[in-house]
Amino acid sequence: MAFGRKRKVVPFRSPGELDAMAAAGAVVGAALVAVRDAAKPGVSTLDLDRVAESVIREAGAVPSFLGYHGFTGSICSSVNDRVVHGIPSADDILVEGDLISIDCGAVLDGWHGDSAWTFGIGHIIEADALLSEATRLSMEAGIAAMLPGNRLTDVSHAIENGTYAAEKLHGRKYGIVDGYGGHGIGREMHMEPFLANEGAPGKGPELVVGSTLAIEPMLTLGTYETEILDDDWTVVTTDGSRAAHWEHTVAVTDDGPRILTLRPE
């Protein structure tokens, strides 16, 4: 007797579950906006962490990051050459011209939202502004590939092509950070599958209606290589070049990609 091989799909949620994830995502979006409003020269990244935690808890949610494998913050605050997983600190004082990436997660009624963005403190140089824009454009290219019938690496390939398109638009090269990427998300913050930010299309599990992924490109003004600092968390570029990180939690629907971590205007 012959048996057909079961097709592999990216884990999916029901419409009601997607609404629950969007509620968690809205809390994350509100926390990110509050952090950006508070981020000014002289403010510490620990101050920003407290702002985010306050918004999350006032909404009846819990910070996803706090205590995760021993992480001590409610946000990851990664300044300048720090790519991801920067630990908030009272000694980490923002100054004019800094480029900061804020990653934030919240769990509400058992469902997770996860989102990140990069912005400048006061006036920033054009190269940094374009780096952040390029990373956002790469993320948006990945989001656009969240369609039924696509494969996981179709999203990876779209992110990579989004980076190349930004390079052409800006007339410069960007480093696609090696070894880091997006992930499945739902009842847990980090779930399979891993979503690379580059690669050949047409491989991996299939996207179906309700499939959810956290899409998060990370680009630099220089190298694709990174190292982890002695705190065992903070990822930095090996050449000291600046980095940017954008992320949204996104679902596949019959009506196109649905961003589940929308931010208030």
PDB file of C-alpha atoms in Angstrom:
ATOM      1  CA  MET A   1       0.000   0.000   0.000  1.00  0.00           C
ATOM      2  CA  ALA A   2       1.384   3.420  -0.935  1.00  0.00           C
ATOM      3  CA  PHE A   3       1.058   6.400   1.348  1.00  0.00           C
ATOM      4  CA  GLY A   4       1.456  10.009   0.219  1.00  0.00           C
ATOM      5  CA  ARG A   5       3.958  12.123   2.120  1.00  0.00           C
ATOM      6  CA  LYS A   6       2.244  14.716   4.287  1.00  0.00           C
ATOM      7  CA  ARG A   7       3.079  18.235   3.103  1.00  0.00           C
ATOM      8  CA  LYS A   8       4.878  20.453   5.555  1.00  0.00           C
ATOM      9  CA  VAL A   9       3.322  23.827   6.263  1.00  0.00           C
ATOM     10  CA  VAL A  10       4.263  26.851   8.347  1.00  0.00           C
ATOM     11  CA  PRO A  11       2.111  26.564  11.511  1.00  0.00           C
ATOM     12  CA  PHE A  12      -1.209  28.361  11.142  1.00  0.00           C
ATOM     13  CA  ARG A  13      -3.866  29.948  13.343  1.00  0.00           C
ATOM     14  CA  SER A  14      -7.625  30.343  13.107  1.00  0.00           C
ATOM     15  CA  PRO A  15      -9.139  33.779  12.390  1.00  0.00           C
ATOM     16  CA  GLY A  16     -10.011  34.168  16.076  1.00  0.00           C
ATOM     17  CA  GLU A  17      -6.494  33.259  17.122  1.00  0.00           C
ATOM     18  CA  LEU A  18      -5.079  35.805  14.675  1.00  0.00           C
ATOM     19  CA  ASP A  19      -7.305  38.435  16.273  1.00  0.00           C
ATOM     20  CA  ALA A  20      -5.906  37.458  19.678  1.00  0.00           C
ATOM     21  CA  MET A  21      -2.363  37.763  18.320  1.00  0.00           C
ATOM     22  CA  ALA A  22      -3.244  41.161  16.861  1.00  0.00           C
ATOM     23  CA  ALA A  23      -4.410  42.281  20.307  1.00  0.00           C
ATOM     24  CA  ALA A  24      -1.018  41.302  21.736  1.00  0.00           C
ATOM     25  CA  GLY A  25       0.658  42.970  18.776  1.00  0.00           C
ATOM     26  CA  ALA A  26      -1.229  46.199  19.376  1.00  0.00           C
ATOM     27  CA  VAL A  27       0.215  46.312  22.895  1.00  0.00           C
ATOM     28  CA  VAL A  28       3.709  45.924  21.430  1.00  0.00           C
ATOM     29  CA  GLY A  29       3.011  48.662  18.892  1.00  0.00           C
ATOM     30  CA  ALA A  30       1.836  51.045  21.604  1.00  0.00           C
ATOM     31  CA  ALA A  31       4.926  50.295  23.710  1.00  0.00           C
ATOM     32  CA  LEU A  32       7.247  50.979  20.764  1.00  0.00           C
ATOM     33  CA  VAL A  33       5.611  54.331  20.053  1.00  0.00           C
ATOM     34  CA  ALA A  34       5.840  55.302  23.721  1.00  0.00           C
ATOM     35  CA  VAL A  35       9.528  54.370  23.757  1.00  0.00           C
ATOM     36  CA  ARG A  36      10.231  56.406  20.656  1.00  0.00           C
ATOM     37  CA  ASP A  37       8.461  59.421  22.159  1.00  0.00           C
ATOM     38  CA  ALA A  38      10.630  59.094  25.281  1.00  0.00           C
ATOM     39  CA  ALA A  39      13.918  58.528  23.446  1.00  0.00           C
ATOM     40  CA  LYS A  40      15.867  61.772  23.667  1.00  0.00           C
ATOM     41  CA  PRO A  41      19.451  62.805  24.420  1.00  0.00           C
ATOM     42  CA  GLY A  42      20.242  62.262  28.106  1.00  0.00           C
ATOM     43  CA  VAL A  43      17.728  59.432  28.519  1.00  0.00           C
ATOM     44  CA  SER A  44      19.070  55.984  29.415  1.00  0.00           C
ATOM     45  CA  THR A  45      18.035  52.776  27.727  1.00  0.00           C
ATOM     46  CA  LEU A  46      16.870  51.572  31.149  1.00  0.00           C
ATOM     47  CA  ASP A  47      14.493  54.551  31.222  1.00  0.00           C
ATOM     48  CA  LEU A  48      13.118  53.373  27.869  1.00  0.00           C
ATOM     49  CA  ASP A  49      12.764  49.854  29.218  1.00  0.00           C
ATOM     50  CA  ARG A  50      10.645  51.138  32.093  1.00  0.00           C
ATOM     51  CA  VAL A  51       8.416  53.042  29.673  1.00  0.00           C
ATOM     52  CA  ALA A  52       7.816  49.896  27.620  1.00  0.00           C
ATOM     53  CA  GLU A  53       7.129  47.704  30.631  1.00  0.00           C
ATOM     54  CA  SER A  54       4.642  50.232  31.995  1.00  0.00           C
ATOM     55  CA  VAL A  55       2.671  50.355  28.730  1.00  0.00           C
ATOM     56  CA  ILE A  56       2.647  46.566  28.452  1.00  0.00           C
ATOM     57  CA  ARG A  57       1.493  45.930  32.016  1.00  0.00           C
ATOM     58  CA  GLU A  58      -1.122  48.688  31.948  1.00  0.00           C
ATOM     59  CA  ALA A  59      -2.665  46.877  28.964  1.00  0.00           C
ATOM     60  CA  GLY A  60      -2.950  43.691  31.014  1.00  0.00           C
ATOM     61  CA  ALA A  61      -0.109  42.000  29.143  1.00  0.00           C
ATOM     62  CA  VAL A  62       3.282  40.688  30.240  1.00  0.00           C
ATOM     63  CA  PRO A  63       6.666  41.536  28.668  1.00  0.00           C
ATOM     64  CA  SER A  64       7.797  38.532  26.625  1.00  0.00           C
ATOM     65  CA  PHE A  65      11.494  39.349  26.940  1.00  0.00           C
ATOM     66  CA  LEU A  66      11.721  39.910  30.700  1.00  0.00           C
ATOM     67  CA  GLY A  67      13.268  36.792  32.240  1.00  0.00           C
ATOM     68  CA  TYR A  68      13.526  35.000  28.880  1.00  0.00           C
ATOM     69  CA  HIS A  69      16.573  32.744  29.341  1.00  0.00           C
ATOM     70  CA  GLY A  70      17.618  35.210  32.038  1.00  0.00           C
ATOM     71  CA  PHE A  71      17.280  38.407  29.969  1.00  0.00           C
ATOM     72  CA  THR A  72      16.831  41.373  32.301  1.00  0.00           C
ATOM     73  CA  GLY A  73      14.874  43.809  30.124  1.00  0.00           C
ATOM     74  CA  SER A  74      11.409  44.240  28.675  1.00  0.00           C
ATOM     75  CA  ILE A  75      12.983  45.543  25.474  1.00  0.00           C
ATOM     76  CA  CYS A  76      16.194  44.953  23.584  1.00  0.00           C
ATOM     77  CA  SER A  77      17.871  48.334  23.082  1.00  0.00           C
ATOM     78  CA  SER A  78      20.660  48.142  20.521  1.00  0.00           C
ATOM     79  CA  VAL A  79      22.558  51.381  19.892  1.00  0.00           C
ATOM     80  CA  ASN A  80      24.792  52.111  16.888  1.00  0.00           C
ATOM     81  CA  ASP A  81      27.009  49.056  16.212  1.00  0.00           C
ATOM     82  CA  ARG A  82      24.829  46.811  18.388  1.00  0.00           C
ATOM     83  CA  VAL A  83      22.689  44.734  16.065  1.00  0.00           C
ATOM     84  CA  VAL A  84      20.253  42.969  18.402  1.00  0.00           C
ATOM     85  CA  HIS A  85      19.758  41.847  22.015  1.00  0.00           C
ATOM     86  CA  GLY A  86      21.202  44.942  23.656  1.00  0.00           C
ATOM     87  CA  ILE A  87      20.484  44.946  27.397  1.00  0.00           C
ATOM     88  CA  PRO A  88      18.886  48.130  28.800  1.00  0.00           C
ATOM     89  CA  SER A  89      21.157  49.873  31.293  1.00  0.00           C
ATOM     90  CA  ALA A  90      21.179  52.997  33.440  1.00  0.00           C
ATOM     91  CA  ASP A  91      24.730  53.602  32.201  1.00  0.00           C
ATOM     92  CA  ASP A  92      23.713  53.523  28.540  1.00  0.00           C
ATOM     93  CA  ILE A  93      22.850  57.185  27.964  1.00  0.00           C
ATOM     94  CA  LEU A  94      21.563  58.277  24.562  1.00  0.00           C
ATOM     95  CA  VAL A  95      23.228  61.177  22.780  1.00  0.00           C
ATOM     96  CA  GLU A  96      22.367  63.262  19.735  1.00  0.00           C
ATOM     97  CA  GLY A  97      23.047  61.317  16.551  1.00  0.00           C
ATOM     98  CA  ASP A  98      22.692  57.820  17.998  1.00  0.00           C
ATOM     99  CA  LEU A  99      20.927  55.179  15.938  1.00  0.00           C
ATOM    100  CA  ILE A 100      18.872  52.880  18.147  1.00  0.00           C
ATOM    101  CA  SER A 101      16.960  49.690  17.449  1.00  0.00           C
ATOM    102  CA  ILE A 102      14.190  48.775  19.873  1.00  0.00           C
ATOM    103  CA  ASP A 103      12.839  45.217  19.882  1.00  0.00           C
ATOM    104  CA  CYS A 104       9.772  44.553  22.016  1.00  0.00           C
ATOM    105  CA  GLY A 105       7.523  41.603  22.785  1.00  0.00           C
ATOM    106  CA  ALA A 106       4.369  41.098  24.817  1.00  0.00           C
ATOM    107  CA  VAL A 107       2.135  38.174  25.661  1.00  0.00           C
ATOM    108  CA  LEU A 108      -1.593  38.765  26.120  1.00  0.00           C
ATOM    109  CA  ASP A 109      -4.033  35.952  26.927  1.00  0.00           C
ATOM    110  CA  GLY A 110      -1.337  33.457  25.988  1.00  0.00           C
ATOM    111  CA  TRP A 111      -0.544  34.905  22.562  1.00  0.00           C
ATOM    112  CA  HIS A 112       2.667  36.681  21.581  1.00  0.00           C
ATOM    113  CA  GLY A 113       3.435  39.796  19.580  1.00  0.00           C
ATOM    114  CA  ASP A 114       6.986  40.706  18.539  1.00  0.00           C
ATOM    115  CA  SER A 115       8.127  43.818  16.682  1.00  0.00           C
ATOM    116  CA  ALA A 116      11.149  46.081  16.260  1.00  0.00           C
ATOM    117  CA  TRP A 117      12.145  49.327  14.613  1.00  0.00           C
ATOM    118  CA  THR A 118      15.143  51.576  14.263  1.00  0.00           C
ATOM    119  CA  PHE A 119      15.200  55.351  14.609  1.00  0.00           C
ATOM    120  CA  GLY A 120      17.593  58.200  15.300  1.00  0.00           C
ATOM    121  CA  ILE A 121      18.096  60.280  18.418  1.00  0.00           C
ATOM    122  CA  GLY A 122      17.746  63.882  17.319  1.00  0.00           C
ATOM    123  CA  HIS A 123      19.516  64.671  14.068  1.00  0.00           C
ATOM    124  CA  ILE A 124      21.263  61.700  12.452  1.00  0.00           C
ATOM    125  CA  ILE A 125      23.527  61.482   9.436  1.00  0.00           C
ATOM    126  CA  GLU A 126      22.045  60.535   6.076  1.00  0.00           C
ATOM    127  CA  ALA A 127      23.816  57.167   5.931  1.00  0.00           C
ATOM    128  CA  ASP A 128      22.153  56.068   9.167  1.00  0.00           C
ATOM    129  CA  ALA A 129      18.734  57.268   8.018  1.00  0.00           C
ATOM    130  CA  LEU A 130      19.111  55.384   4.741  1.00  0.00           C
ATOM    131  CA  LEU A 131      20.276  52.252   6.581  1.00  0.00           C
ATOM    132  CA  SER A 132      17.095  52.245   8.642  1.00  0.00           C
ATOM    133  CA  GLU A 133      15.008  52.877   5.525  1.00  0.00           C
ATOM    134  CA  ALA A 134      16.731  50.034   3.665  1.00  0.00           C
ATOM    135  CA  THR A 135      16.011  47.635   6.517  1.00  0.00           C
ATOM    136  CA  ARG A 136      12.363  48.687   6.605  1.00  0.00           C
ATOM    137  CA  LEU A 137      12.064  48.236   2.840  1.00  0.00           C
ATOM    138  CA  SER A 138      13.594  44.761   3.118  1.00  0.00           C
ATOM    139  CA  MET A 139      11.062  43.852   5.799  1.00  0.00           C
ATOM    140  CA  GLU A 140       8.198  45.158   3.667  1.00  0.00           C
ATOM    141  CA  ALA A 141       9.402  43.069   0.727  1.00  0.00           C
ATOM    142  CA  GLY A 142       9.289  40.008   2.963  1.00  0.00           C
ATOM    143  CA  ILE A 143       5.832  40.902   4.212  1.00  0.00           C
ATOM    144  CA  ALA A 144       4.585  41.148   0.615  1.00  0.00           C
ATOM    145  CA  ALA A 145       5.680  37.542   0.033  1.00  0.00           C
ATOM    146  CA  MET A 146       3.456  36.228   2.847  1.00  0.00           C
ATOM    147  CA  LEU A 147       0.982  34.666   0.418  1.00  0.00           C
ATOM    148  CA  PRO A 148      -0.800  31.298   0.355  1.00  0.00           C
ATOM    149  CA  GLY A 149       1.152  28.748  -1.635  1.00  0.00           C
ATOM    150  CA  ASN A 150       4.520  30.428  -1.246  1.00  0.00           C
ATOM    151  CA  ARG A 151       7.311  28.524   0.471  1.00  0.00           C
ATOM    152  CA  LEU A 152       9.290  29.689   3.475  1.00  0.00           C
ATOM    153  CA  THR A 153      12.366  30.636   1.469  1.00  0.00           C
ATOM    154  CA  ASP A 154      10.258  32.666  -0.940  1.00  0.00           C
ATOM    155  CA  VAL A 155       9.974  35.100   1.983  1.00  0.00           C
ATOM    156  CA  SER A 156      13.737  34.900   2.616  1.00  0.00           C
ATOM    157  CA  HIS A 157      14.431  35.550  -1.058  1.00  0.00           C
ATOM    158  CA  ALA A 158      12.030  38.507  -1.072  1.00  0.00           C
ATOM    159  CA  ILE A 159      13.819  40.053   1.928  1.00  0.00           C
ATOM    160  CA  GLU A 160      17.168  39.617   0.187  1.00  0.00           C
ATOM    161  CA  ASN A 161      15.844  41.148  -3.033  1.00  0.00           C
ATOM    162  CA  GLY A 162      14.390  43.992  -0.980  1.00  0.00           C
ATOM    163  CA  THR A 163      17.885  44.691   0.307  1.00  0.00           C
ATOM    164  CA  TYR A 164      19.314  44.680  -3.213  1.00  0.00           C
ATOM    165  CA  ALA A 165      16.560  47.043  -4.355  1.00  0.00           C
ATOM    166  CA  ALA A 166      17.420  49.403  -1.481  1.00  0.00           C
ATOM    167  CA  GLU A 167      21.089  49.244  -2.441  1.00  0.00           C
ATOM    168  CA  LYS A 168      20.210  50.268  -5.972  1.00  0.00           C
ATOM    169  CA  LEU A 169      17.933  53.042  -4.693  1.00  0.00           C
ATOM    170  CA  HIS A 170      20.561  54.396  -2.300  1.00  0.00           C
ATOM    171  CA  GLY A 171      23.623  53.764  -4.415  1.00  0.00           C
ATOM    172  CA  ARG A 172      25.516  51.857  -1.722  1.00  0.00           C
ATOM    173  CA  LYS A 173      26.017  48.352  -0.310  1.00  0.00           C
ATOM    174  CA  TYR A 174      24.537  46.974   2.896  1.00  0.00           C
ATOM    175  CA  GLY A 175      25.644  44.006   4.968  1.00  0.00           C
ATOM    176  CA  ILE A 176      22.974  41.349   5.525  1.00  0.00           C
ATOM    177  CA  VAL A 177      23.701  40.115   9.051  1.00  0.00           C
ATOM    178  CA  ASP A 178      24.644  36.443   8.948  1.00  0.00           C
ATOM    179  CA  GLY A 179      23.057  33.826  11.187  1.00  0.00           C
ATOM    180  CA  TYR A 180      20.097  35.832  12.500  1.00  0.00           C
ATOM    181  CA  GLY A 181      16.551  36.065  11.170  1.00  0.00           C
ATOM    182  CA  GLY A 182      12.858  35.688  11.788  1.00  0.00           C
ATOM    183  CA  HIS A 183      10.836  32.859  13.281  1.00  0.00           C
ATOM    184  CA  GLY A 184       7.485  31.275  13.829  1.00  0.00           C
ATOM    185  CA  ILE A 185       5.382  32.793  16.592  1.00  0.00           C
ATOM    186  CA  GLY A 186       2.126  32.086  18.393  1.00  0.00           C
ATOM    187  CA  ARG A 187       1.682  30.590  21.853  1.00  0.00           C
ATOM    188  CA  GLU A 188       5.452  30.869  22.154  1.00  0.00           C
ATOM    189  CA  MET A 189       7.629  33.810  21.161  1.00  0.00           C
ATOM    190  CA  HIS A 190      10.181  31.784  19.218  1.00  0.00           C
ATOM    191  CA  MET A 191       8.895  28.806  17.267  1.00  0.00           C
ATOM    192  CA  GLU A 192       9.939  26.853  14.209  1.00  0.00           C
ATOM    193  CA  PRO A 193      10.598  27.521  11.427  1.00  0.00           C
ATOM    194  CA  PHE A 194      13.644  29.794  11.351  1.00  0.00           C
ATOM    195  CA  LEU A 195      13.300  32.454   8.640  1.00  0.00           C
ATOM    196  CA  ALA A 196      16.591  33.435   7.030  1.00  0.00           C
ATOM    197  CA  ASN A 197      16.966  36.936   5.596  1.00  0.00           C
ATOM    198  CA  GLU A 198      18.464  35.673   2.335  1.00  0.00           C
ATOM    199  CA  GLY A 199      18.490  32.529   0.231  1.00  0.00           C
ATOM    200  CA  ALA A 200      17.180  30.740  -2.835  1.00  0.00           C
ATOM    201  CA  PRO A 201      13.398  30.644  -3.297  1.00  0.00           C
ATOM    202  CA  GLY A 202      11.056  27.672  -3.446  1.00  0.00           C
ATOM    203  CA  LYS A 203      12.219  25.685  -0.425  1.00  0.00           C
ATOM    204  CA  GLY A 204      10.895  24.851   3.026  1.00  0.00           C
ATOM    205  CA  PRO A 205       7.385  24.447   4.372  1.00  0.00           C
ATOM    206  CA  GLU A 206       4.444  25.954   2.543  1.00  0.00           C
ATOM    207  CA  LEU A 207       2.620  29.081   3.668  1.00  0.00           C
ATOM    208  CA  VAL A 208      -1.102  28.531   4.171  1.00  0.00           C
ATOM    209  CA  VAL A 209      -3.903  30.799   5.332  1.00  0.00           C
ATOM    210  CA  GLY A 210      -3.231  31.575   8.996  1.00  0.00           C
ATOM    211  CA  SER A 211       0.533  30.917   8.882  1.00  0.00           C
ATOM    212  CA  THR A 212       2.354  33.399  11.098  1.00  0.00           C
ATOM    213  CA  LEU A 213       5.973  34.545  11.039  1.00  0.00           C
ATOM    214  CA  ALA A 214       8.025  37.269  12.665  1.00  0.00           C
ATOM    215  CA  ILE A 215       9.852  38.903   9.760  1.00  0.00           C
ATOM    216  CA  GLU A 216      12.992  40.734  10.892  1.00  0.00           C
ATOM    217  CA  PRO A 217      15.835  41.778   8.600  1.00  0.00           C
ATOM    218  CA  MET A 218      19.021  43.212  10.105  1.00  0.00           C
ATOM    219  CA  LEU A 219      21.359  45.265   7.916  1.00  0.00           C
ATOM    220  CA  THR A 220      24.624  47.100   8.511  1.00  0.00           C
ATOM    221  CA  LEU A 221      26.643  49.831   6.848  1.00  0.00           C
ATOM    222  CA  GLY A 222      29.544  47.414   6.571  1.00  0.00           C
ATOM    223  CA  THR A 223      30.131  43.786   7.454  1.00  0.00           C
ATOM    224  CA  TYR A 224      27.719  40.868   7.657  1.00  0.00           C
ATOM    225  CA  GLU A 225      29.809  39.408  10.501  1.00  0.00           C
ATOM    226  CA  THR A 226      28.965  39.805  14.192  1.00  0.00           C
ATOM    227  CA  GLU A 227      30.195  38.785  17.614  1.00  0.00           C
ATOM    228  CA  ILE A 228      28.542  38.486  21.012  1.00  0.00           C
ATOM    229  CA  LEU A 229      29.811  40.625  23.895  1.00  0.00           C
ATOM    230  CA  ASP A 230      30.824  39.265  27.289  1.00  0.00           C
ATOM    231  CA  ASP A 231      27.275  39.758  28.603  1.00  0.00           C
ATOM    232  CA  ASP A 232      26.335  36.741  26.419  1.00  0.00           C
ATOM    233  CA  TRP A 233      23.515  38.711  24.807  1.00  0.00           C
ATOM    234  CA  THR A 234      24.560  41.819  22.917  1.00  0.00           C
ATOM    235  CA  VAL A 235      25.340  41.190  19.242  1.00  0.00           C
ATOM    236  CA  VAL A 236      27.661  43.757  17.625  1.00  0.00           C
ATOM    237  CA  THR A 237      29.200  44.210  14.191  1.00  0.00           C
ATOM    238  CA  THR A 238      32.818  43.069  14.025  1.00  0.00           C
ATOM    239  CA  ASP A 239      33.907  46.203  12.139  1.00  0.00           C
ATOM    240  CA  GLY A 240      32.054  48.718  14.322  1.00  0.00           C
ATOM    241  CA  SER A 241      29.670  49.685  11.534  1.00  0.00           C
ATOM    242  CA  ARG A 242      26.157  50.736  12.444  1.00  0.00           C
ATOM    243  CA  ALA A 243      23.236  48.354  12.239  1.00  0.00           C
ATOM    244  CA  ALA A 244      19.457  48.524  11.894  1.00  0.00           C
ATOM    245  CA  HIS A 245      16.678  46.060  12.738  1.00  0.00           C
ATOM    246  CA  TRP A 246      13.016  46.117  11.708  1.00  0.00           C
ATOM    247  CA  GLU A 247      10.407  43.493  12.562  1.00  0.00           C
ATOM    248  CA  HIS A 248       6.694  42.793  12.312  1.00  0.00           C
ATOM    249  CA  THR A 249       4.621  39.752  13.219  1.00  0.00           C
ATOM    250  CA  VAL A 250       2.686  38.873  10.055  1.00  0.00           C
ATOM    251  CA  ALA A 251      -0.038  36.392   9.087  1.00  0.00           C
ATOM    252  CA  VAL A 252      -1.055  34.936   5.745  1.00  0.00           C
ATOM    253  CA  THR A 253      -4.700  35.588   4.853  1.00  0.00           C
ATOM    254  CA  ASP A 254      -6.946  35.198   1.809  1.00  0.00           C
ATOM    255  CA  ASP A 255      -6.927  38.989   1.561  1.00  0.00           C
ATOM    256  CA  GLY A 256      -3.137  39.379   1.604  1.00  0.00           C
ATOM    257  CA  PRO A 257      -0.565  39.707   4.385  1.00  0.00           C
ATOM    258  CA  ARG A 258      -1.911  40.890   7.740  1.00  0.00           C
ATOM    259  CA  ILE A 259       0.454  42.779  10.034  1.00  0.00           C
ATOM    260  CA  LEU A 260      -0.369  41.737  13.595  1.00  0.00           C
ATOM    261  CA  THR A 261       1.879  44.306  15.319  1.00  0.00           C
ATOM    262  CA  LEU A 262       0.378  47.555  14.044  1.00  0.00           C
ATOM    263  CA  ARG A 263       1.483  50.752  15.762  1.00  0.00           C
ATOM    264  CA  PRO A 264      -0.834  53.598  16.711  1.00  0.00           C
ATOM    265  CA  GLU A 265      -0.536  56.700  14.561  1.00  0.00           C
TER     266      GLU A 265
END
